[in-house]
mmCIF file of C-alpha atoms in Angstrom:
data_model
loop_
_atom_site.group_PDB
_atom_site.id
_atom_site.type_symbol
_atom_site.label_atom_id
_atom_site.label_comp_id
_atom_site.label_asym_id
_atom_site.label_seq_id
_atom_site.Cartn_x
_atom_site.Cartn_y
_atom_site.Cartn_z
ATOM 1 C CA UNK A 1193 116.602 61.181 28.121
ATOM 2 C CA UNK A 1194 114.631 61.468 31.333
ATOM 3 C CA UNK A 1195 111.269 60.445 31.528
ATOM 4 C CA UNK A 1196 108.216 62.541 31.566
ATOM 5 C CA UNK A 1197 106.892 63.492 35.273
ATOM 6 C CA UNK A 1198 103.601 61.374 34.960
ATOM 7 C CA UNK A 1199 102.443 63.094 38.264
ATOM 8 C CA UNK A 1200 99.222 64.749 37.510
ATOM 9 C CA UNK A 1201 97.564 67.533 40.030
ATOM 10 C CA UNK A 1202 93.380 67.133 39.133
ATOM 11 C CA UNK A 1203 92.628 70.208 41.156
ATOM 12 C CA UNK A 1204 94.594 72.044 38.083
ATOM 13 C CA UNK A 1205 93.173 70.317 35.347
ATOM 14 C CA UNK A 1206 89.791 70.649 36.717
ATOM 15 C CA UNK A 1207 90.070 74.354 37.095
ATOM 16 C CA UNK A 1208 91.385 74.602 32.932
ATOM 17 C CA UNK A 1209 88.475 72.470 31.908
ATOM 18 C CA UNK A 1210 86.204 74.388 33.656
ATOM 19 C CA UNK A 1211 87.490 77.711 31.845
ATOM 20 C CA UNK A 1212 87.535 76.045 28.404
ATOM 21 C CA UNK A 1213 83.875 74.701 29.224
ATOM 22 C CA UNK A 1214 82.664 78.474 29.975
ATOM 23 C CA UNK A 1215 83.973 79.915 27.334
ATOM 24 C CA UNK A 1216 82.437 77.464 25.051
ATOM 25 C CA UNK A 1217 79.011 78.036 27.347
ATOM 26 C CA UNK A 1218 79.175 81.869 27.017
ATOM 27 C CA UNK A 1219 79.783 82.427 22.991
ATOM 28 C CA UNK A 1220 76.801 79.965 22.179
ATOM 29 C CA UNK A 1221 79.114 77.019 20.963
ATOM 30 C CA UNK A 1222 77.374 74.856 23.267
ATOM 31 C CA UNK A 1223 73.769 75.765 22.674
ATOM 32 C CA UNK A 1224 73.981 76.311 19.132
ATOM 33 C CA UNK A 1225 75.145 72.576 18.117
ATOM 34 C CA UNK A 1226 72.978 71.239 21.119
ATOM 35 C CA UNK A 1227 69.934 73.152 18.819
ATOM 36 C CA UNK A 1228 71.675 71.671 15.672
ATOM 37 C CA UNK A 1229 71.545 68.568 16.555
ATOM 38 C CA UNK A 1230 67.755 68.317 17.823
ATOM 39 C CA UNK A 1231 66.320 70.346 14.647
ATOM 40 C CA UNK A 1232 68.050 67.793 11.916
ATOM 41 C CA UNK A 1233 67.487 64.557 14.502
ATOM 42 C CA UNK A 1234 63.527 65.483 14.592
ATOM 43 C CA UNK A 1235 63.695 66.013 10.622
ATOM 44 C CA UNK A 1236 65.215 62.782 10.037
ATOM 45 C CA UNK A 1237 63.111 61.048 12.873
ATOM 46 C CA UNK A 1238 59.569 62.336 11.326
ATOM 47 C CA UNK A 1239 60.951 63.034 7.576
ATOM 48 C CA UNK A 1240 63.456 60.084 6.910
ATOM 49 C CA UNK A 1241 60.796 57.710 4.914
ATOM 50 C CA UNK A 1242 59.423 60.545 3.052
ATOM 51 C CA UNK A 1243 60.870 59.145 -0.059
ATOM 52 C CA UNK A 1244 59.315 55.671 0.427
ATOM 53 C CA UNK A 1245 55.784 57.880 0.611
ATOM 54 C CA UNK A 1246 55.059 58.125 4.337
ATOM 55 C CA UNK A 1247 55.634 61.030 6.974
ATOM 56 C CA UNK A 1248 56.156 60.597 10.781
ATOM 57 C CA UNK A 1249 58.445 58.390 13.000
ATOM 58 C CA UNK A 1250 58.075 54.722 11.720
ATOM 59 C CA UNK A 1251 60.820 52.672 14.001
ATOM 60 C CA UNK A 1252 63.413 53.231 16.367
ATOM 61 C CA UNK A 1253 65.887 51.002 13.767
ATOM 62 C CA UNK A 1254 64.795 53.468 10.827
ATOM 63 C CA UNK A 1255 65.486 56.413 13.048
ATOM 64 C CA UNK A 1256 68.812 55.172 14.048
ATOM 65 C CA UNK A 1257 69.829 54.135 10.814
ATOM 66 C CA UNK A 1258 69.429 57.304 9.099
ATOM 67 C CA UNK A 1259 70.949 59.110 12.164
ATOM 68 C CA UNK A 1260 74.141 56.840 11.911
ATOM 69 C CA UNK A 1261 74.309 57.995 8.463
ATOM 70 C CA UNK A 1262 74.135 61.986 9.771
ATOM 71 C CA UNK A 1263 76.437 61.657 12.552
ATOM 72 C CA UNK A 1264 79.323 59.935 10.665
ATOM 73 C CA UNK A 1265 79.389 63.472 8.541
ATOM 74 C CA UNK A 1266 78.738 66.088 11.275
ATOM 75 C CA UNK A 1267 80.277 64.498 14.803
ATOM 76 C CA UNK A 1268 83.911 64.695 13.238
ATOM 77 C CA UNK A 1269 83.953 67.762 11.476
ATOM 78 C CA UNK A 1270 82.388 69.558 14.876
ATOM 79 C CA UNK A 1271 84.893 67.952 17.060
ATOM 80 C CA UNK A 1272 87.764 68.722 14.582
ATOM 81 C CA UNK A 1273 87.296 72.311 14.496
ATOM 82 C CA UNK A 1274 85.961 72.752 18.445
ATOM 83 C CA UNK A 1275 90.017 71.330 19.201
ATOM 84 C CA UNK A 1276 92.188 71.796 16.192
ATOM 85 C CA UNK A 1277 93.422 75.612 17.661
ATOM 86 C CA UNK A 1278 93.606 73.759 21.375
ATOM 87 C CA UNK A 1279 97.076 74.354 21.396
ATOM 88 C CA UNK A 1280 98.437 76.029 18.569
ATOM 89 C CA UNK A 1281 95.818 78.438 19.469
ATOM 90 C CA UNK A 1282 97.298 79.262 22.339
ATOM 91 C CA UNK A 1283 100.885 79.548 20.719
ATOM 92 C CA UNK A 1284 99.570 81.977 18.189
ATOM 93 C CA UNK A 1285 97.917 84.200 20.669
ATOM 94 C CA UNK A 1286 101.219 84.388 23.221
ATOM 95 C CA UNK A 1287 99.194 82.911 25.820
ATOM 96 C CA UNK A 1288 100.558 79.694 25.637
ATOM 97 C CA UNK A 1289 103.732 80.829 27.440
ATOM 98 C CA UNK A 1290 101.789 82.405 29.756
ATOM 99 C CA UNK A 1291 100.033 79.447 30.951
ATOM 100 C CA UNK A 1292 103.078 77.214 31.387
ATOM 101 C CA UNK A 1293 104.547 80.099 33.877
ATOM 102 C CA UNK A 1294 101.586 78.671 36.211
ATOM 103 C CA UNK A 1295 101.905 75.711 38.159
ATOM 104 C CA UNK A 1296 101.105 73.723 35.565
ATOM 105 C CA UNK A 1297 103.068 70.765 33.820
ATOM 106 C CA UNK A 1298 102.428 70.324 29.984
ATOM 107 C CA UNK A 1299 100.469 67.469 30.626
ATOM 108 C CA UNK A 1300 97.829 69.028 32.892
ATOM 109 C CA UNK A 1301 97.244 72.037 30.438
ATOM 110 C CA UNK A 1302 96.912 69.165 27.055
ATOM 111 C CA UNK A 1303 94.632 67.208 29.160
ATOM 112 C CA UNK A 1304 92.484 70.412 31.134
ATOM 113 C CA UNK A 1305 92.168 71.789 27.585
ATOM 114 C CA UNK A 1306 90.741 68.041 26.197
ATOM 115 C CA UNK A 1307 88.339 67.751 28.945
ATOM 116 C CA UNK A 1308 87.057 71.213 28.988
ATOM 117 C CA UNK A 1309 86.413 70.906 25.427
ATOM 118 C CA UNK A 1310 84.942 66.922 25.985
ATOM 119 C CA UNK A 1311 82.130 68.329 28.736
ATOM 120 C CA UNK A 1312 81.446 71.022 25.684
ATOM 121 C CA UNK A 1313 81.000 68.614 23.142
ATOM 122 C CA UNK A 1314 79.379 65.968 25.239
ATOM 123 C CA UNK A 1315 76.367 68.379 26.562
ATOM 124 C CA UNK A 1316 75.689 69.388 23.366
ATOM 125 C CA UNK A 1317 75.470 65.917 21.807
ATOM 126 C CA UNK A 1318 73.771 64.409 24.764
ATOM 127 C CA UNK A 1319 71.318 67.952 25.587
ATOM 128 C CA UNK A 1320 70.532 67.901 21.207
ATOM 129 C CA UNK A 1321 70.101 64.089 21.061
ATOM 130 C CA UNK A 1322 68.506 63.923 24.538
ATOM 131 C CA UNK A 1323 65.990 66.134 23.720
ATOM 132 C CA UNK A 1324 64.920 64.092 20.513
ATOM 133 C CA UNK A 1325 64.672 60.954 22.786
ATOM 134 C CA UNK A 1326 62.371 62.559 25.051
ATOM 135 C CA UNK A 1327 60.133 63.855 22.169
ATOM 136 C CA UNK A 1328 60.096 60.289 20.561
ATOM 137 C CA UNK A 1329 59.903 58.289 24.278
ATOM 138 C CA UNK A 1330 55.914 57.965 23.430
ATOM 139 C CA UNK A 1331 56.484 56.372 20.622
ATOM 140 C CA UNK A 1332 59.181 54.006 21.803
ATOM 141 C CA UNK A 1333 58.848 51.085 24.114
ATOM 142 C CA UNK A 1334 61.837 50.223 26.663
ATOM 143 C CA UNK A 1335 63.989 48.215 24.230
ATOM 144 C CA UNK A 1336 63.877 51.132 21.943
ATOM 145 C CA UNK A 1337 64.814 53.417 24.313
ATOM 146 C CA UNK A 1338 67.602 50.962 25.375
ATOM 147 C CA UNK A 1339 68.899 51.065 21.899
ATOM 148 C CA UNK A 1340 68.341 54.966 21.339
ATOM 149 C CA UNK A 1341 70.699 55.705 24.759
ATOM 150 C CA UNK A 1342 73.549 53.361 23.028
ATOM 151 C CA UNK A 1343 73.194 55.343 20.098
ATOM 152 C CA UNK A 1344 74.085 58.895 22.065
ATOM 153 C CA UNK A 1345 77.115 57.085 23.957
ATOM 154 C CA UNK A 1346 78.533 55.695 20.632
ATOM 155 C CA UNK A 1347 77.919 58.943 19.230
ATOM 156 C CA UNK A 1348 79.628 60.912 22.760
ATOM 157 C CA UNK A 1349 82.603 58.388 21.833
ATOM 158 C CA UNK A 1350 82.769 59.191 18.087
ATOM 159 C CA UNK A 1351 83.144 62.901 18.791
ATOM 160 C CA UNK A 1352 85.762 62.236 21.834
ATOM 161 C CA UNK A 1353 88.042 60.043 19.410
ATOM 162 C CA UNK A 1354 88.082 62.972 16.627
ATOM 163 C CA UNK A 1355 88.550 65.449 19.682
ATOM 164 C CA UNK A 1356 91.320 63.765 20.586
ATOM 165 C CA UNK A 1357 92.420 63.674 16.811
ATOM 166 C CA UNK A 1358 92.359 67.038 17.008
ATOM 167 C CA UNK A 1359 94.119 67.834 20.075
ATOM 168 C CA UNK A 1360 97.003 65.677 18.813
ATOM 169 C CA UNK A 1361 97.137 67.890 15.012
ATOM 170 C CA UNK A 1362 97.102 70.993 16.945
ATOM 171 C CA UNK A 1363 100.248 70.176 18.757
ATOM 172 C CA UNK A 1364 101.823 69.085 15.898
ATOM 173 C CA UNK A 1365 100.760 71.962 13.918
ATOM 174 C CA UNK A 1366 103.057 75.094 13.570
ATOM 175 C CA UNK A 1367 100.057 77.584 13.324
ATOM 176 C CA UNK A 1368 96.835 77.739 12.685
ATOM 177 C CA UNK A 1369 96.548 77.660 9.193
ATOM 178 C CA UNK A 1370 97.684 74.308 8.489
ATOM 179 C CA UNK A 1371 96.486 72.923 11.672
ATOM 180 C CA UNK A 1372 92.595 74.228 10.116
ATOM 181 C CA UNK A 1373 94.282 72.329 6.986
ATOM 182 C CA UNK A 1374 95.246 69.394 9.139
ATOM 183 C CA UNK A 1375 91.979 68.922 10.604
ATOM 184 C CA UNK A 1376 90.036 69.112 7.112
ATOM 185 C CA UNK A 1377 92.492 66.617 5.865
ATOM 186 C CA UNK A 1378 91.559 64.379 8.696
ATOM 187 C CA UNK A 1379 88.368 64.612 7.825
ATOM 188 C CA UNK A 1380 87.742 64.133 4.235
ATOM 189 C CA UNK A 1381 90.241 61.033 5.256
ATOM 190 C CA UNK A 1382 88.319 59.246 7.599
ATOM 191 C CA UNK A 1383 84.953 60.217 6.816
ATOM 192 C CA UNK A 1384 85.445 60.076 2.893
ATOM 193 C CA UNK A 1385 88.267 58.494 1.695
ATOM 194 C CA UNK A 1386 88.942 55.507 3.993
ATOM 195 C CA UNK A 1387 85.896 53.165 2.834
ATOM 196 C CA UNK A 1388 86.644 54.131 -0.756
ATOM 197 C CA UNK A 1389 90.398 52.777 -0.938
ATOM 198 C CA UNK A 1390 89.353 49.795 0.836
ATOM 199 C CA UNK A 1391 86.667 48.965 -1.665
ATOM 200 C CA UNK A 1392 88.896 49.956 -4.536
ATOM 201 C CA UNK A 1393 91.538 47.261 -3.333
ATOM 202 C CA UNK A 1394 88.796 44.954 -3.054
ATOM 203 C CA UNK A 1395 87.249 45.626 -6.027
ATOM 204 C CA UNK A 1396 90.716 45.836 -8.236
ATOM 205 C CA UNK A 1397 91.617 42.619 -6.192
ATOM 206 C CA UNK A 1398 88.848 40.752 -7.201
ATOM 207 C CA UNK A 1399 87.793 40.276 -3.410
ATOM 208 C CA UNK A 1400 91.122 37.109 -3.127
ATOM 209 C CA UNK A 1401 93.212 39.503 -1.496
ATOM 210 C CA UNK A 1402 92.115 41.347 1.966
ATOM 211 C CA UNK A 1403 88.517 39.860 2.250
ATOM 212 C CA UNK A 1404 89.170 38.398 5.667
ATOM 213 C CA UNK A 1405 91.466 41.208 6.802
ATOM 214 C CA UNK A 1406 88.741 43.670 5.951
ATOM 215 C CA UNK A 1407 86.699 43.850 9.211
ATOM 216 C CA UNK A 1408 89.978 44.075 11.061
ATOM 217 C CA UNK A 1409 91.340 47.414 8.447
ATOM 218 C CA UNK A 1410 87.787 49.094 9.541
ATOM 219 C CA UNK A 1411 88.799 49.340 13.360
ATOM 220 C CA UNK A 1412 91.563 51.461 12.095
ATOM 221 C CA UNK A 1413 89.135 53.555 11.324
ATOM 222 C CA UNK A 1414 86.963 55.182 14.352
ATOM 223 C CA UNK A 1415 84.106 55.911 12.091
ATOM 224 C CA UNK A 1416 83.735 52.902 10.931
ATOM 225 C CA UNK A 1417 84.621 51.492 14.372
ATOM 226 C CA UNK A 1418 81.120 53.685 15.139
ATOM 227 C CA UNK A 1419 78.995 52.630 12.096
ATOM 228 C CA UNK A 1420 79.445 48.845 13.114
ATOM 229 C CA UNK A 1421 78.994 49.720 16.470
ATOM 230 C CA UNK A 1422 75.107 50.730 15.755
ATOM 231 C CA UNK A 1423 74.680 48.276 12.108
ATOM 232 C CA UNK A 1424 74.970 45.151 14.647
ATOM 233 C CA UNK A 1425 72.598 46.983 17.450
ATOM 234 C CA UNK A 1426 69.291 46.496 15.619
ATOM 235 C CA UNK A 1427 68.226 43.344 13.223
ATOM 236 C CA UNK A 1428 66.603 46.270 11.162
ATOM 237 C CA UNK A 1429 69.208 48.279 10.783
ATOM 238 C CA UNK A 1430 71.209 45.652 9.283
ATOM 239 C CA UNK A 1431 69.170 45.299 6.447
ATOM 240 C CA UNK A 1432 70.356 48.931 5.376
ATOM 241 C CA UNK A 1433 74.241 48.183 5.147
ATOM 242 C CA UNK A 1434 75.705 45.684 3.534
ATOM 243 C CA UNK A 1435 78.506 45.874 5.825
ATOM 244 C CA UNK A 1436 77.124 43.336 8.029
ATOM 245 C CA UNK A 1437 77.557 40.759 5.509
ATOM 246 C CA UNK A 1438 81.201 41.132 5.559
ATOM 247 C CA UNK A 1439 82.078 42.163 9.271
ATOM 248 C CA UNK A 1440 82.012 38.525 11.088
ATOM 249 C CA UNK A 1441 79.775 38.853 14.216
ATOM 250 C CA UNK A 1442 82.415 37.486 16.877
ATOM 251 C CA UNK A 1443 84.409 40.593 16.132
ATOM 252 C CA UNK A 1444 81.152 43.240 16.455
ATOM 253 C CA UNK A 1445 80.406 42.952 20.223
ATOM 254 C CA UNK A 1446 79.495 46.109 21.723
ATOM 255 C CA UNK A 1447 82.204 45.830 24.396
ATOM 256 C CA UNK A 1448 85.076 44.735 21.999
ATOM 257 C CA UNK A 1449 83.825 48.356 19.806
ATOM 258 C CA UNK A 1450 83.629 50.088 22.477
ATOM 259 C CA UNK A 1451 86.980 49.211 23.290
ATOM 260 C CA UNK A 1452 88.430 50.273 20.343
ATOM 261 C CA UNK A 1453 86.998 53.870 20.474
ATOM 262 C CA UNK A 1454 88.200 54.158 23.771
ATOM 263 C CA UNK A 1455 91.724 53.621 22.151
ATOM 264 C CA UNK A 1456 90.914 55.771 19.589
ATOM 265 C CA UNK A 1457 90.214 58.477 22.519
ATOM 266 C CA UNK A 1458 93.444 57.495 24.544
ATOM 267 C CA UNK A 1459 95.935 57.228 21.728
ATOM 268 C CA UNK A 1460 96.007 60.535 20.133
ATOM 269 C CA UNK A 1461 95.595 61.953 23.395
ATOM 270 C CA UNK A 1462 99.218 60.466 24.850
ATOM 271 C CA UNK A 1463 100.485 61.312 21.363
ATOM 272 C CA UNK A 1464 99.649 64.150 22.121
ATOM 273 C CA UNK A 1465 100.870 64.438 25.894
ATOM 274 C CA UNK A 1466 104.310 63.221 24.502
ATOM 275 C CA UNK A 1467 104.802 65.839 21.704
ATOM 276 C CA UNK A 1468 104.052 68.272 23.822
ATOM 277 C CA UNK A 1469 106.465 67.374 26.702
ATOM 278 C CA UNK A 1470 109.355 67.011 24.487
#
């Protein structure tokens, strides 16, 4: 079998992107999650220690740590259903074949399509969460604010790994029903399920078997890939997971994590490429 033309032409993919970017722009997508994301970041930043008695920002390790907690739940899910009809979308609405009439190779439309829908997902993170940083910048001095702007990029990569999860399902998918089901599967998987059937084997192990493979299973895993990513950032925001006791520190630098979500971004998406060509 041949191999696939690699040959890529950027002027093409940067005219798709730029559709799929509008599009998102014009029906609200964009603004509505960018608004999202600022209204439950300021609750959590001014509300989060209300059950310990107090009201009103208290730290920058607080903040993130109760952030961490609400972007493991809503970053996936939003990126999963912004890209699960990417292709099979398409398909269903008989415009799919029309695109691949234009001088366009397979590849170009999977990845014009991924980064139209990336610039979408990553102004509304960064234009919600940047707004929040700006609000709190009085209260923060510059190592906070250090700390805060790795937060939004580990949170930009979270959502680009599970939009490239998505993009991958959707080619797979035969319509859009079961990609939809696809994509909630996903989900409840990673965001739910993972951690629990790694404790359980623990737990029903005793801890003898898989304790030292344990931090390695979580990379597998690019929400947990994320949640280690900030845990390690902040002494203080240690002491709210346990998860640092068991993740050994040589294996949670910020550029060996960040390396792994960038394979979590590229995988799926060459998956993806692949299927698609074939």
């Amino acid at each position: 079998m041949p191999a696939p033309d690699l040959k890529l032409d950027f002027t093409q993919i940067r005219i798709l992107a730029g559709k799929e970017f509008w599009d998102r722009l014009r029906n609200r997508w964009v603004l509505a999650v960018a608004l999202v994301f600022t209204v439950l970041a300021l609750v959590i930043a001014y509300f989060g220690a209300a059950q310990q008695g107090s009201v009103g920002f208290q730290s920058i390790g607080l903040t993130i740590a109760s952030l961490v907690s609400l972007v493991i739940y809503l970053i996936p899910l939003i990126a999963l259903i912004l890209g699960f009809d990417a292709v099979v979308g398409e398909r269903e609405r008989g415009s799919l074949e029309l695109l691949l009439t234009l001088p366009l190779t397979r590849a170009e439309l999977i990845l014009g399509k991924y980064a139209g829908l990336a610039a979408a997902l990553g102004f509304s993170t960064l234009a919600g969460f940047g707004a929040v940083g700006v609000i709190l910048s009085p209260h923060l001095n510059l190592n906070g604010l250090f700390h805060y702007v790795g937060f939004m990029a580990s949170t930009l990569l979270l959502g680009l790994a599970f939009l490239s999860i998505a993009v991958m399902l959707s080619v797979f998918a035969a319509d859009r029903t079961r990609a939809s089901g696809l994509a909630i599967g996903a989900w409840f998987f990673y965001v739910l399920v993972f951690d629990l059937l790694l404790l359980g084997a623990l737990v029903l192990s005793g801890g003898q078997y898989g304790g030292d493979l344990f931090p390695y299973l979580l990379l597998l895993n690019p929400a947990d890939v994320f949640r280690v990513l900030n845990v390690f950032s902040l002494d203080e925001v240690r002491s709210f997971y346990g998860l640092a006791t068991v993740f050994p520190e040589a294996l949670s630098h910020p550029a060996l994590l960040g390396g792994v979500m960038l394979g979590w971004i590229l995988a799926p998406l060459a998956i993806a490429i692949r299927t698609f060509q074939h």
